[in-house]
Short mmCIF file of C-alpha atoms in Angstrom, two decimals:
data_model
loop_
_atom_site.label_atom_id
_atom_site.label_comp_id
_atom_site.label_asym_id
_atom_site.label_seq_id
_atom_site.Cartn_x
_atom_site.Cartn_y
_atom_site.Cartn_z
CA MET A 121 130.95 204.48 69.59
CA ASN A 122 133.65 202.34 67.99
CA HIS A 123 136.01 204.02 65.60
CA HIS A 124 137.75 203.00 62.42
CA PRO A 125 140.76 204.48 60.59
CA ARG A 126 139.76 207.90 59.23
CA SER A 127 139.83 208.82 55.57
CA SER A 128 139.98 212.44 54.42
CA ALA A 129 138.00 212.18 51.15
CA PRO A 130 136.59 208.66 50.81
CA LEU A 131 134.90 207.56 47.58
CA VAL A 132 131.50 206.34 48.77
CA LEU A 133 128.71 204.62 46.86
CA GLY A 134 125.21 205.31 48.25
CA ILE A 135 122.13 203.14 47.62
CA GLU A 136 118.56 204.33 48.30
CA SER A 137 115.41 202.20 47.92
CA SER A 138 113.09 203.21 50.77
CA CYS A 139 110.04 204.03 48.61
CA ASP A 140 109.58 204.29 44.83
CA GLU A 141 112.95 205.75 43.80
CA THR A 142 115.93 203.53 43.11
CA GLY A 143 118.84 205.87 43.76
CA VAL A 144 122.58 205.33 43.38
CA GLY A 145 124.89 208.20 44.23
CA ILE A 146 128.66 208.54 44.39
CA VAL A 147 130.56 211.16 46.40
CA ARG A 148 134.21 211.81 47.09
CA GLY A 149 134.29 213.30 50.58
CA THR A 150 131.84 216.17 50.17
CA ARG A 151 132.00 216.40 46.36
CA LEU A 152 129.12 214.94 44.40
CA LEU A 153 130.23 212.85 41.41
CA ALA A 154 127.02 211.07 40.38
CA ASN A 155 123.35 211.04 41.35
CA THR A 156 121.32 208.56 39.30
CA VAL A 157 117.67 207.96 40.13
CA SER A 158 115.15 205.58 38.56
CA SER A 159 111.57 206.21 39.69
CA SER A 160 108.69 203.76 39.49
CA MET A 161 106.21 206.62 40.03
CA GLU A 162 104.43 206.03 36.70
CA GLU A 163 103.61 202.44 37.73
CA HIS A 164 101.76 203.66 40.84
CA VAL A 165 99.72 206.50 39.29
CA ARG A 166 96.68 204.39 38.38
CA PHE A 167 96.47 203.13 41.98
CA GLY A 168 96.63 206.64 43.47
CA GLY A 169 99.56 205.79 45.72
CA VAL A 170 102.71 203.70 46.08
CA ILE A 171 102.04 199.93 46.00
CA PRO A 172 104.88 198.35 48.05
CA GLU A 173 105.04 195.11 46.02
CA ILE A 174 105.26 197.02 42.72
CA ALA A 175 107.93 199.33 44.19
CA SER A 176 110.00 196.37 45.39
CA ARG A 177 109.89 194.64 41.99
CA ALA A 178 110.79 197.91 40.27
CA HIS A 179 113.85 198.28 42.54
CA LEU A 180 114.97 194.79 41.54
CA ASP A 181 114.66 195.62 37.84
CA ALA A 182 116.30 199.04 38.14
CA PHE A 183 119.17 198.38 40.51
CA VAL A 184 121.90 197.06 38.18
CA PRO A 185 121.22 199.56 35.33
CA THR A 186 121.11 202.45 37.83
CA LEU A 187 124.37 201.30 39.44
CA ARG A 188 126.08 201.04 36.05
CA GLU A 189 124.85 204.48 35.03
CA ALA A 190 126.12 206.07 38.27
CA LEU A 191 129.57 204.45 37.97
CA ALA A 192 129.80 205.63 34.36
CA ALA A 193 128.73 209.17 35.27
CA ALA A 194 131.32 209.34 38.06
CA GLU A 195 133.94 207.69 35.82
CA VAL A 196 134.90 205.20 38.53
CA THR A 197 134.73 201.42 38.96
CA LEU A 198 133.58 199.32 41.89
CA ASP A 199 137.27 198.62 42.63
CA ASP A 200 137.80 202.36 43.17
CA ILE A 201 135.02 202.63 45.81
CA ASP A 202 136.22 202.94 49.43
CA ALA A 203 132.90 202.19 51.14
CA ILE A 204 129.25 201.39 50.42
CA ALA A 205 126.32 203.05 52.23
CA VAL A 206 122.69 201.91 52.03
CA THR A 207 119.38 203.15 53.44
CA SER A 208 118.34 200.60 56.08
CA GLY A 209 115.29 202.55 57.31
CA PRO A 210 112.79 204.01 57.71
CA GLY A 211 110.73 203.11 54.66
CA LEU A 212 108.72 200.34 53.01
CA ALA A 213 109.97 197.00 54.35
CA GLY A 214 110.08 195.17 51.01
CA ALA A 215 111.62 198.11 49.17
CA LEU A 216 114.30 198.54 51.85
CA MET A 217 115.08 194.82 51.65
CA VAL A 218 115.93 195.04 47.94
CA GLY A 219 118.44 197.85 48.47
CA VAL A 220 119.95 196.29 51.59
CA CYS A 221 120.37 192.88 49.93
CA ALA A 222 121.92 194.50 46.85
CA ALA A 223 124.32 196.48 49.05
CA LYS A 224 125.29 193.40 51.06
CA ALA A 225 125.90 191.44 47.86
CA LEU A 226 128.13 194.23 46.54
CA ALA A 227 129.98 194.41 49.85
CA VAL A 228 130.60 190.65 49.86
CA ALA A 229 131.65 190.63 46.20
CA THR A 230 134.03 193.59 46.51
CA GLY A 231 135.19 193.28 50.12
CA LYS A 232 134.27 196.94 50.73
CA PRO A 233 133.04 198.15 54.16
CA LEU A 234 129.25 198.62 54.41
CA TYR A 235 127.36 201.30 56.35
CA ALA A 236 123.62 201.06 57.13
CA ILE A 237 122.21 204.59 56.95
CA ASN A 238 119.14 206.36 58.36
CA HIS A 239 117.12 207.76 55.45
CA LEU A 240 115.97 210.84 57.39
CA VAL A 241 119.41 211.84 58.62
CA ALA A 242 120.65 211.38 55.05
CA HIS A 243 118.26 214.19 54.00
CA VAL A 244 120.32 216.38 56.35
CA GLY A 245 123.66 214.98 55.21
CA VAL A 246 122.98 216.03 51.64
CA GLY A 247 123.29 219.65 52.82
CA LEU A 248 126.99 218.98 53.39
CA LEU A 249 127.72 218.43 49.70
CA GLU A 250 129.59 221.23 48.02
CA PRO A 251 127.42 223.37 45.73
CA GLY A 252 127.87 222.79 42.02
CA GLY A 253 129.27 219.31 42.63
CA GLY A 254 128.55 218.30 39.07
CA ALA A 255 125.68 215.85 39.24
CA PRO A 256 122.37 217.63 39.96
CA GLU A 257 120.62 218.72 36.81
CA ASP A 258 119.52 221.98 38.39
CA GLY A 259 122.95 222.93 39.66
CA GLY A 260 122.13 224.74 42.89
CA SER A 261 119.55 226.24 45.14
CA ASP A 262 117.06 227.80 42.77
CA ASP A 263 114.66 230.23 44.34
CA SER A 264 115.12 230.32 48.08
CA GLY A 265 117.70 229.71 50.74
CA GLN A 266 121.43 229.48 50.30
CA ALA A 267 123.29 226.99 48.19
CA ALA A 268 123.90 223.83 50.19
CA GLY A 269 126.61 224.04 52.87
CA SER A 270 130.29 224.68 52.35
CA GLY A 271 131.03 220.97 52.40
CA THR A 272 133.56 221.22 55.23
CA ALA A 273 131.60 220.88 58.44
CA LEU A 274 128.11 221.36 59.76
CA PRO A 275 127.46 224.78 61.26
CA GLU A 276 126.80 225.02 64.98
CA ASN A 277 123.25 225.40 66.29
CA LEU A 278 121.87 223.44 63.34
CA GLY A 279 118.32 222.23 62.92
CA ALA A 280 116.62 220.34 60.10
CA LEU A 281 113.02 220.51 58.90
CA LEU A 282 112.20 217.33 56.97
CA VAL A 283 108.94 217.36 55.01
CA SER A 284 108.13 214.38 52.80
CA GLY A 285 105.47 211.83 51.87
CA GLY A 286 106.18 209.79 54.97
CA HIS A 287 107.71 212.25 57.44
CA THR A 288 107.27 215.73 58.87
CA GLU A 289 109.88 216.35 61.55
CA ILE A 290 111.97 219.08 63.16
CA LEU A 291 115.40 217.95 64.37
CA ARG A 292 118.32 219.40 66.29
CA ILE A 293 121.66 218.18 64.92
CA ARG A 294 124.60 218.38 67.30
CA SER A 295 126.56 215.82 65.30
CA ILE A 296 125.51 214.40 61.94
CA THR A 297 127.23 211.11 62.77
CA ASP A 298 125.96 210.37 66.28
CA ASP A 299 123.81 213.07 67.91
CA VAL A 300 120.44 213.83 66.31
CA GLU A 301 117.51 214.87 68.52
CA LEU A 302 113.84 214.77 67.49
CA LEU A 303 112.11 217.98 68.67
CA GLY A 304 108.74 217.49 66.99
CA SER A 305 106.95 215.37 64.39
CA THR A 306 103.54 214.65 62.88
CA ILE A 307 101.30 212.48 65.05
CA ASP A 308 99.28 211.15 62.09
CA ASP A 309 99.58 211.89 58.35
CA ALA A 310 102.79 213.39 57.04
CA ALA A 311 102.41 216.54 54.95
CA GLY A 312 103.01 214.65 51.70
CA GLU A 313 100.32 212.09 52.55
CA ALA A 314 97.88 214.92 53.25
CA TYR A 315 98.65 216.41 49.82
CA ASP A 316 97.99 213.06 48.12
CA LYS A 317 94.70 212.49 49.97
CA VAL A 318 93.41 216.01 49.32
CA ALA A 319 94.42 215.80 45.65
CA ARG A 320 92.31 212.64 45.41
CA LEU A 321 89.34 214.49 47.00
CA LEU A 322 89.74 217.27 44.43
CA GLY A 323 90.10 214.88 41.48
CA LEU A 324 93.69 215.96 40.76
CA GLY A 325 95.33 212.53 40.60
CA TYR A 326 98.64 211.27 41.98
CA PRO A 327 101.16 212.48 43.09
CA GLY A 328 99.23 215.23 44.81
CA GLY A 329 102.02 217.60 45.82
CA PRO A 330 103.01 219.02 42.43
CA ALA A 331 99.36 219.11 41.24
CA ILE A 332 98.16 221.11 44.25
CA ASP A 333 101.22 223.39 44.20
CA LYS A 334 100.56 224.28 40.55
CA LEU A 335 96.78 224.74 40.93
CA ALA A 336 97.12 226.75 44.17
CA ARG A 337 98.89 229.54 42.26
CA THR A 338 95.61 230.31 40.47
CA GLY A 339 93.45 230.12 43.63
CA ASN A 340 92.68 232.45 46.54
CA ALA A 341 94.28 231.08 49.71
CA LYS A 342 92.09 233.37 51.85
CA ALA A 343 88.81 232.18 50.32
CA ILE A 344 88.43 229.41 52.92
CA ARG A 345 89.95 229.10 56.39
CA PHE A 346 91.05 225.54 57.11
CA PRO A 347 92.19 224.42 60.60
CA ARG A 348 95.81 224.44 61.78
CA GLY A 349 96.20 221.23 63.80
CA LEU A 350 97.62 221.16 67.34
CA THR A 351 97.79 224.96 67.65
CA GLN A 352 95.30 225.31 70.52
CA PRO A 353 96.73 226.43 73.90
CA LYS A 354 96.16 222.99 75.48
CA TYR A 355 98.57 221.48 72.94
CA MET A 356 101.00 224.37 72.70
CA GLY A 357 101.44 225.41 76.34
CA THR A 358 104.11 228.08 76.87
CA ALA A 359 107.90 228.27 76.50
CA GLU A 360 108.20 227.80 80.27
CA GLU A 361 105.61 225.00 80.45
CA PRO A 362 105.41 223.40 76.98
CA GLY A 363 102.22 221.55 76.10
CA PRO A 364 102.28 217.90 74.96
CA HIS A 365 102.48 218.83 71.26
CA ARG A 366 104.21 222.23 71.17
CA TYR A 367 106.40 221.33 68.16
CA ASP A 368 104.20 218.55 66.71
CA TRP A 369 101.88 218.55 63.70
CA SER A 370 98.60 216.87 62.78
CA PHE A 371 97.15 216.87 59.27
CA SER A 372 94.34 214.30 59.45
CA GLY A 373 91.80 216.89 60.72
CA LEU A 374 92.74 219.21 57.86
CA LYS A 375 92.10 216.46 55.32
CA THR A 376 88.66 215.85 56.90
CA ALA A 377 87.89 219.59 56.80
CA VAL A 378 88.65 219.65 53.07
CA ALA A 379 86.39 216.64 52.51
CA ARG A 380 83.53 218.35 54.40
CA CYS A 381 84.06 221.54 52.41
CA VAL A 382 83.82 219.69 49.08
CA GLU A 383 80.68 217.85 50.28
CA GLN A 384 79.00 221.13 51.26
CA PHE A 385 79.53 222.68 47.84
CA GLU A 386 78.23 219.52 46.14
CA ALA A 387 75.21 219.30 48.48
CA ARG A 388 74.25 222.85 47.51
CA GLY A 389 74.61 221.95 43.86
CA GLU A 390 77.42 224.50 43.43
CA ALA A 391 80.63 224.09 41.47
CA VAL A 392 83.51 223.12 43.74
CA PRO A 393 86.11 225.95 43.70
CA VAL A 394 89.01 223.52 43.30
CA ALA A 395 91.76 226.13 42.90
CA ASP A 396 90.64 228.08 45.99
CA ILE A 397 90.42 224.90 48.08
CA ALA A 398 93.88 223.81 46.86
CA ALA A 399 95.36 227.22 47.74
CA ALA A 400 93.65 227.38 51.15
CA PHE A 401 94.67 223.81 51.97
CA GLN A 402 98.28 224.45 50.95
CA GLU A 403 98.37 227.64 53.01
CA ALA A 404 97.09 225.76 56.07
CA VAL A 405 99.84 223.13 55.67
CA VAL A 406 102.78 225.47 55.10
CA ASP A 407 101.58 228.00 57.68
CA VAL A 408 101.52 225.50 60.52
CA ILE A 409 104.71 223.72 59.39
CA THR A 410 106.75 226.91 59.21
CA SER A 411 105.34 228.58 62.33
CA LYS A 412 106.02 225.54 64.52
CA ALA A 413 109.43 224.89 62.97
CA VAL A 414 110.57 228.48 63.54
CA LEU A 415 109.19 228.37 67.10
CA ALA A 416 111.19 225.19 67.79
CA CYS A 417 114.33 226.83 66.37
CA ARG A 418 113.94 230.01 68.44
CA GLU A 419 113.26 228.14 71.68
CA ASN A 420 116.14 225.68 71.16
CA GLY A 421 118.87 228.08 70.07
CA ILE A 422 118.85 226.90 66.45
CA THR A 423 120.23 229.59 64.13
CA GLU A 424 120.82 227.49 60.99
CA LEU A 425 118.00 225.47 59.43
CA LEU A 426 118.18 222.95 56.62
CA LEU A 427 114.94 222.23 54.72
CA GLY A 428 114.84 218.75 53.16
CA GLY A 429 112.56 215.94 51.97
CA GLY A 430 110.40 215.66 48.87
CA VAL A 431 107.87 218.33 49.91
CA ALA A 432 110.78 220.79 50.17
CA ALA A 433 110.27 221.06 46.40
CA ASN A 434 106.95 222.84 47.11
CA SER A 435 107.25 226.48 46.01
CA ARG A 436 105.03 227.95 48.75
CA LEU A 437 106.77 225.98 51.51
CA ARG A 438 110.17 227.22 50.31
CA GLN A 439 108.90 230.80 50.08
CA LEU A 440 107.23 230.96 53.51
CA THR A 441 110.06 229.12 55.27
CA GLU A 442 112.51 231.64 53.80
CA GLN A 443 110.38 234.61 54.90
CA ARG A 444 109.87 233.39 58.46
CA CYS A 445 113.48 232.27 58.91
CA THR A 446 114.72 235.67 57.72
CA ALA A 447 112.35 237.45 60.13
CA ALA A 448 113.60 235.27 63.01
CA GLY A 449 117.30 235.69 62.14
CA ILE A 450 117.68 232.04 61.09
CA ARG A 451 119.89 231.18 58.10
CA LEU A 452 118.06 228.78 55.79
CA THR A 453 119.74 226.22 53.54
CA VAL A 454 117.70 224.46 50.85
CA PRO A 455 119.49 221.80 48.79
CA PRO A 456 118.95 221.75 45.01
CA LEU A 457 115.57 220.28 44.03
CA SER A 458 117.15 217.08 42.68
CA LEU A 459 118.70 216.44 46.12
CA CYS A 460 115.51 217.14 48.13
CA THR A 461 113.62 214.12 46.84
CA ASP A 462 114.89 210.61 47.69
CA ASN A 463 118.24 209.86 46.06
CA GLY A 464 121.44 207.87 46.50
CA ALA A 465 123.66 210.95 46.75
CA MET A 466 122.28 211.82 50.18
CA VAL A 467 123.01 208.28 51.41
CA ALA A 468 126.55 208.46 50.02
CA ALA A 469 126.99 211.92 51.61
CA LEU A 470 126.07 210.67 55.08
CA GLY A 471 128.12 207.51 54.55
CA ALA A 472 131.15 209.66 53.73
CA GLN A 473 130.64 211.61 56.97
CA LEU A 474 130.66 208.32 58.94
CA VAL A 475 133.84 207.17 57.18
CA MET A 476 135.54 210.55 57.73
CA SER A 477 134.59 210.45 61.42
CA GLY A 478 136.24 207.06 61.77
CA ILE A 479 133.01 205.25 62.69
CA VAL A 480 133.13 201.48 62.34
CA PRO A 481 131.15 199.96 59.42
CA SER A 482 127.84 198.21 60.12
CA GLY A 483 129.02 194.89 58.65
CA LEU A 484 126.54 192.39 57.21
CA GLY A 485 124.57 191.52 60.35
CA PHE A 486 121.99 194.35 60.27
CA ALA A 487 118.41 194.02 59.02
CA PRO A 488 116.26 196.68 57.34
CA ASP A 489 114.17 198.59 59.89
CA SER A 490 111.01 200.14 58.40
CA SER A 491 110.42 202.25 61.53
CA MET A 492 114.05 203.16 62.28
CA PRO A 493 114.05 206.14 64.70
CA VAL A 494 115.72 209.34 63.53
CA THR A 495 117.97 209.25 66.61
CA SER A 496 119.75 206.19 65.11
CA VAL A 497 122.07 207.64 62.47
CA SER A 498 123.36 204.24 61.41
CA ALA A 499 122.68 200.61 62.28
#
C-alpha cells in the first residue's frame, strides 16, 4: 500500500450518494463538525421502493444546497478542506455516479486530494467519531450500547454487524484502512429488503422497517413461528467443521412464509392479525441475525462489536443485540441513530482515517463500483 504524508487531524469533506440520501459530512480528525442529509424518500413512497433514476436526479438537485449547508454548519470553506472523500460503492450505479462526478469536479476545482471510499466500511468508520461531536441531532447512543468509540483508535478484536436495506454482513476489522474480512453475509435479500417486502404484504406501505417496528410493539411475537433461514445442521456444521453457511443469512424463505400465512388467513375468511405477523416476522429476523453474529464473534475472537447500517435503528434489533452481546461478554457500540443511516459524516470519518494513516489518495481515475466488495476499503 502506497503512503502519503500523514496529517494528525485533517479536515475532510465526505460525500454520500449510494441510494436515496444525499449526504455531506465534515470531520476534523475524529471530531464531527457537520452532517447534512437530504433524502428523496418521499419521492419513492408511491412506488413502494427506491427508483434509481428518481434517486439520481434527486442527488443532482440536492448536491449543491447540501454542500453549502454542511460548510455553513461546520463554519469552514472549501479552501479550508484538506481532503475530499466520496462513496464509490457499493450502491445504485446512477446514484453513485452523481456523487463521484460531483466529488471529482470539486477535487479538480479546488486541487484537493480525493479518496474513493467503500460505503460499508464507512458504516464502521463512523464508530470512530468522538461522542457528542456537535452535529447529530440526537447527540449520542440513545437506548443501547455504548456511545461511539473514543475517537482515538479502533479497539482490538473488533467486529462489525452491518444491517441495512441492501446489506446484512458480519465483518472482522483488523485495520479500518486496509484489512477488513467478510465472515458472513446474506445470500439473497438483505434484512431491510425483507422488511420492505413484508410491509407491502401487510399493507403497511414504504419504507417497511419503521412501520413494522412500530406495529410489532402491539403484537405477540410468539403467536406465529416463522422460519430462521440457514440454521439447519447441514448449513451450520460445527465449530471444528463449519458448514457452507455457518455465519450467513437468508431472508427470502421468511418472506415467502409470511405471504403463505397471510393467504391462509384470507382463504379461511379470517381477519389477518397484522400486528402479530409483524411481531413474529421481526422476531425471526432479529433472532437469526443476532444469534449468528454473536456465534461468529465468539468463534473468531471478536470481543468488541459495532452495529451499523439503517436497520440498526430498529428498536428490537438494538435490544436483542445488546442482550446477547452482554451474555457473551462482547462490548457493543451503537452509533447515534442519525449516524446509522446513510450519511456523509461516515464517509468523511473513514476518509480521515485514510489521510491519518498516510494512504495515497485515489486520484481521478477510479470509476463507481456498484458491487464493490467490502474487502476493498478504498479504490
